[in-house]
Amino acid sequence: MGGTTRSGAYSKIGQQTCCPGTPVGRGLTAAAAADLGLIQGTAVGASLIDAHAGGLGVMGADVGGHQLPCEHQPVSSRMALICGTSSCHMAVSTQPLFVPGVWGPYLSAMLPELWLNEGGQSATGRLVEHVVRGHAAYRQLEERAERRCVC
């Protein structure tokens, strides 16, 4: 990606943008390294927001050998549902897609040279609980946890 942001109100966040994982600067400064207990010059990369990091993990997962519909298909055939206290539905495409009510498209926000679209809901922690409790192995795992006093 790489580019410049608009001037004015956006100038406080910096003038350059870069793709996630791109090396930033020359690594940790002496002061930052000392504060963190690390070595000066330790590599620093551009970050991702949490939902995008989760989406990257789903999009990059090896699905081979599991007879999934997306096996042998481009990454643009997948949709990631990233759940926590909120949830995000994330999908990438080779061309920008403008969909009313859907955020994006954002070029290279999650994967280089791919357009990201996302939608979501806030306060979906209960969705995670529903998915976990609805899993076929939930009762068995709950019993194991109780035997080990993990609950």
C-alpha positions as a Markdown table, in Angstrom:
| # | Residue | x | y | z |
|---|---|---|---|---|
| 1 | Met | 0.0 | 0.0 | 0.0 |
| 2 | Gly | 2.1 | 2.9 | 1.2 |
| 3 | Gly | 1.0 | 6.5 | 0.6 |
| 4 | Thr | 0.2 | 9.7 | 2.3 |
| 5 | Thr | -2.8 | 10.7 | 4.4 |
| 6 | Arg | -4.8 | 13.9 | 3.9 |
| 7 | Ser | -3.4 | 17.0 | 5.5 |
| 8 | Gly | -5.1 | 19.0 | 8.2 |
| 9 | Ala | -6.9 | 17.0 | 10.8 |
| 10 | Tyr | -5.2 | 13.7 | 9.8 |
| 11 | Ser | -1.7 | 15.2 | 10.2 |
| 12 | Lys | -1.6 | 14.1 | 13.9 |
| 13 | Ile | -1.5 | 10.4 | 13.0 |
| 14 | Gly | 1.4 | 10.7 | 10.6 |
| 15 | Gln | 1.9 | 11.1 | 6.9 |
| 16 | Gln | 2.9 | 7.6 | 5.8 |
| 17 | Thr | 0.9 | 4.4 | 5.6 |
| 18 | Cys | 2.2 | 0.9 | 5.1 |
| 19 | Cys | 1.0 | -2.6 | 4.8 |
| 20 | Pro | 0.6 | -4.8 | 8.0 |
| 21 | Gly | 3.9 | -6.5 | 8.9 |
| 22 | Thr | 6.0 | -3.9 | 7.0 |
| 23 | Pro | 9.2 | -3.1 | 9.0 |
| 24 | Val | 8.8 | 0.2 | 10.8 |
| 25 | Gly | 11.9 | 2.4 | 11.3 |
| 26 | Arg | 15.1 | 0.7 | 12.3 |
| 27 | Gly | 13.6 | -1.4 | 15.1 |
| 28 | Leu | 13.3 | -0.6 | 18.8 |
| 29 | Thr | 15.0 | 2.5 | 20.1 |
| 30 | Ala | 17.4 | 2.2 | 23.0 |
| 31 | Ala | 14.7 | 3.7 | 25.4 |
| 32 | Ala | 12.0 | 1.4 | 24.1 |
| 33 | Ala | 14.3 | -1.6 | 24.3 |
| 34 | Ala | 15.2 | -0.8 | 27.9 |
| 35 | Asp | 11.6 | -0.3 | 28.9 |
| 36 | Leu | 10.6 | -3.6 | 27.4 |
| 37 | Gly | 13.7 | -5.6 | 28.4 |
| 38 | Leu | 14.5 | -6.3 | 24.7 |
| 39 | Ile | 17.5 | -5.6 | 22.5 |
| 40 | Gln | 17.9 | -2.3 | 20.7 |
| 41 | Gly | 17.1 | -2.7 | 17.0 |
| 42 | Thr | 14.6 | -5.6 | 17.6 |
| 43 | Ala | 12.4 | -5.5 | 14.5 |
| 44 | Val | 9.1 | -3.7 | 14.7 |
| 45 | Gly | 6.3 | -4.2 | 12.1 |
| 46 | Ala | 3.2 | -2.3 | 11.2 |
| 47 | Ser | 0.3 | -3.6 | 13.3 |
| 48 | Leu | -3.2 | -4.9 | 12.6 |
| 49 | Ile | -6.3 | -4.3 | 14.5 |
| 50 | Asp | -7.5 | -7.4 | 16.4 |
| 51 | Ala | -10.3 | -8.3 | 14.0 |
| 52 | His | -8.0 | -8.0 | 11.0 |
| 53 | Ala | -5.4 | -10.1 | 12.7 |
| 54 | Gly | -8.0 | -12.8 | 13.3 |
| 55 | Gly | -9.2 | -12.5 | 9.7 |
| 56 | Leu | -5.6 | -12.9 | 8.5 |
| 57 | Gly | -5.4 | -16.1 | 10.5 |
| 58 | Val | -8.6 | -17.5 | 9.0 |
| 59 | Met | -7.7 | -16.4 | 5.5 |
| 60 | Gly | -4.2 | -17.9 | 5.8 |
| 61 | Ala | -5.3 | -21.2 | 7.4 |
| 62 | Asp | -4.4 | -24.4 | 5.5 |
| 63 | Val | -7.7 | -26.0 | 4.7 |
| 64 | Gly | -6.3 | -28.8 | 2.6 |
| 65 | Gly | -7.5 | -32.4 | 3.3 |
| 66 | His | -10.7 | -31.4 | 5.2 |
| 67 | Gln | -13.1 | -31.6 | 2.3 |
| 68 | Leu | -14.2 | -28.0 | 2.8 |
| 69 | Pro | -15.9 | -26.1 | 0.0 |
| 70 | Cys | -13.1 | -23.5 | -0.1 |
| 71 | Glu | -10.3 | -26.1 | -0.6 |
| 72 | His | -8.5 | -25.4 | -3.8 |
| 73 | Gln | -10.3 | -22.1 | -4.1 |
| 74 | Pro | -8.8 | -18.6 | -3.9 |
| 75 | Val | -8.7 | -16.8 | -0.5 |
| 76 | Ser | -11.5 | -14.6 | -1.8 |
| 77 | Ser | -13.9 | -17.6 | -1.5 |
| 78 | Arg | -13.7 | -17.4 | 2.3 |
| 79 | Met | -15.4 | -15.3 | 4.9 |
| 80 | Ala | -14.0 | -15.0 | 8.3 |
| 81 | Leu | -16.3 | -14.5 | 11.4 |
| 82 | Ile | -14.1 | -13.1 | 14.1 |
| 83 | Cys | -15.9 | -13.2 | 17.5 |
| 84 | Gly | -15.2 | -11.6 | 20.8 |
| 85 | Thr | -17.1 | -9.0 | 22.6 |
| 86 | Ser | -18.1 | -7.8 | 19.1 |
| 87 | Ser | -18.0 | -9.8 | 15.9 |
| 88 | Cys | -16.8 | -8.9 | 12.4 |
| 89 | His | -17.6 | -10.7 | 9.1 |
| 90 | Met | -14.5 | -10.2 | 6.9 |
| 91 | Ala | -14.1 | -11.0 | 3.2 |
| 92 | Val | -11.5 | -10.0 | 0.6 |
| 93 | Ser | -11.7 | -9.5 | -3.1 |
| 94 | Thr | -9.5 | -8.7 | -6.0 |
| 95 | Gln | -11.7 | -5.8 | -7.1 |
| 96 | Pro | -13.3 | -3.1 | -4.8 |
| 97 | Leu | -16.9 | -4.0 | -3.9 |
| 98 | Phe | -19.1 | -1.2 | -2.7 |
| 99 | Val | -22.0 | -2.6 | -0.6 |
| 100 | Pro | -24.5 | -0.4 | 1.2 |
| 101 | Gly | -24.2 | -0.9 | 5.0 |
| 102 | Val | -20.9 | -2.8 | 4.7 |
| 103 | Trp | -17.6 | -1.2 | 5.7 |
| 104 | Gly | -14.9 | -0.8 | 3.0 |
| 105 | Pro | -13.6 | -1.6 | 0.6 |
| 106 | Tyr | -10.1 | -1.1 | 2.0 |
| 107 | Leu | -7.1 | -1.9 | -0.2 |
| 108 | Ser | -4.4 | -3.9 | 1.5 |
| 109 | Ala | -5.8 | -3.4 | 5.0 |
| 110 | Met | -5.5 | -7.1 | 5.8 |
| 111 | Leu | -3.8 | -8.8 | 2.9 |
| 112 | Pro | -1.6 | -7.1 | 0.3 |
| 113 | Glu | -3.3 | -6.0 | -2.9 |
| 114 | Leu | -6.7 | -7.4 | -1.8 |
| 115 | Trp | -9.7 | -5.3 | -1.0 |
| 116 | Leu | -11.3 | -5.9 | 2.5 |
| 117 | Asn | -15.0 | -5.5 | 3.2 |
| 118 | Glu | -16.4 | -6.1 | 6.7 |
| 119 | Gly | -19.5 | -5.9 | 8.6 |
| 120 | Gly | -20.2 | -6.6 | 12.3 |
| 121 | Gln | -22.3 | -6.4 | 15.4 |
| 122 | Ser | -21.4 | -5.1 | 18.8 |
| 123 | Ala | -21.9 | -6.9 | 22.1 |
| 124 | Thr | -21.8 | -10.5 | 20.6 |
| 125 | Gly | -20.0 | -12.2 | 23.5 |
| 126 | Arg | -23.2 | -14.3 | 23.9 |
| 127 | Leu | -22.8 | -15.4 | 20.3 |
| 128 | Val | -19.5 | -16.9 | 21.2 |
| 129 | Glu | -21.1 | -18.7 | 24.2 |
| 130 | His | -23.8 | -20.0 | 22.0 |
| 131 | Val | -21.3 | -21.4 | 19.4 |
| 132 | Val | -19.2 | -23.0 | 22.2 |
| 133 | Arg | -22.1 | -24.5 | 24.0 |
| 134 | Gly | -23.6 | -25.7 | 20.8 |
| 135 | His | -20.5 | -27.7 | 19.8 |
| 136 | Ala | -20.9 | -31.4 | 19.7 |
| 137 | Ala | -18.0 | -31.9 | 22.2 |
| 138 | Tyr | -19.2 | -29.3 | 24.6 |
| 139 | Arg | -20.7 | -31.6 | 27.3 |
| 140 | Gln | -17.7 | -34.0 | 27.1 |
| 141 | Leu | -15.2 | -31.1 | 27.5 |
| 142 | Glu | -17.3 | -29.6 | 30.3 |
| 143 | Glu | -17.2 | -32.9 | 32.2 |
| 144 | Arg | -13.4 | -33.1 | 31.8 |
| 145 | Ala | -13.0 | -29.6 | 33.0 |
| 146 | Glu | -15.2 | -30.3 | 36.1 |
| 147 | Arg | -13.2 | -33.4 | 36.9 |
| 148 | Arg | -10.0 | -31.3 | 36.8 |
| 149 | Cys | -11.6 | -28.5 | 38.8 |
| 150 | Val | -10.9 | -26.0 | 36.0 |
| 151 | Cys | -14.4 | -24.4 | 36.2 |
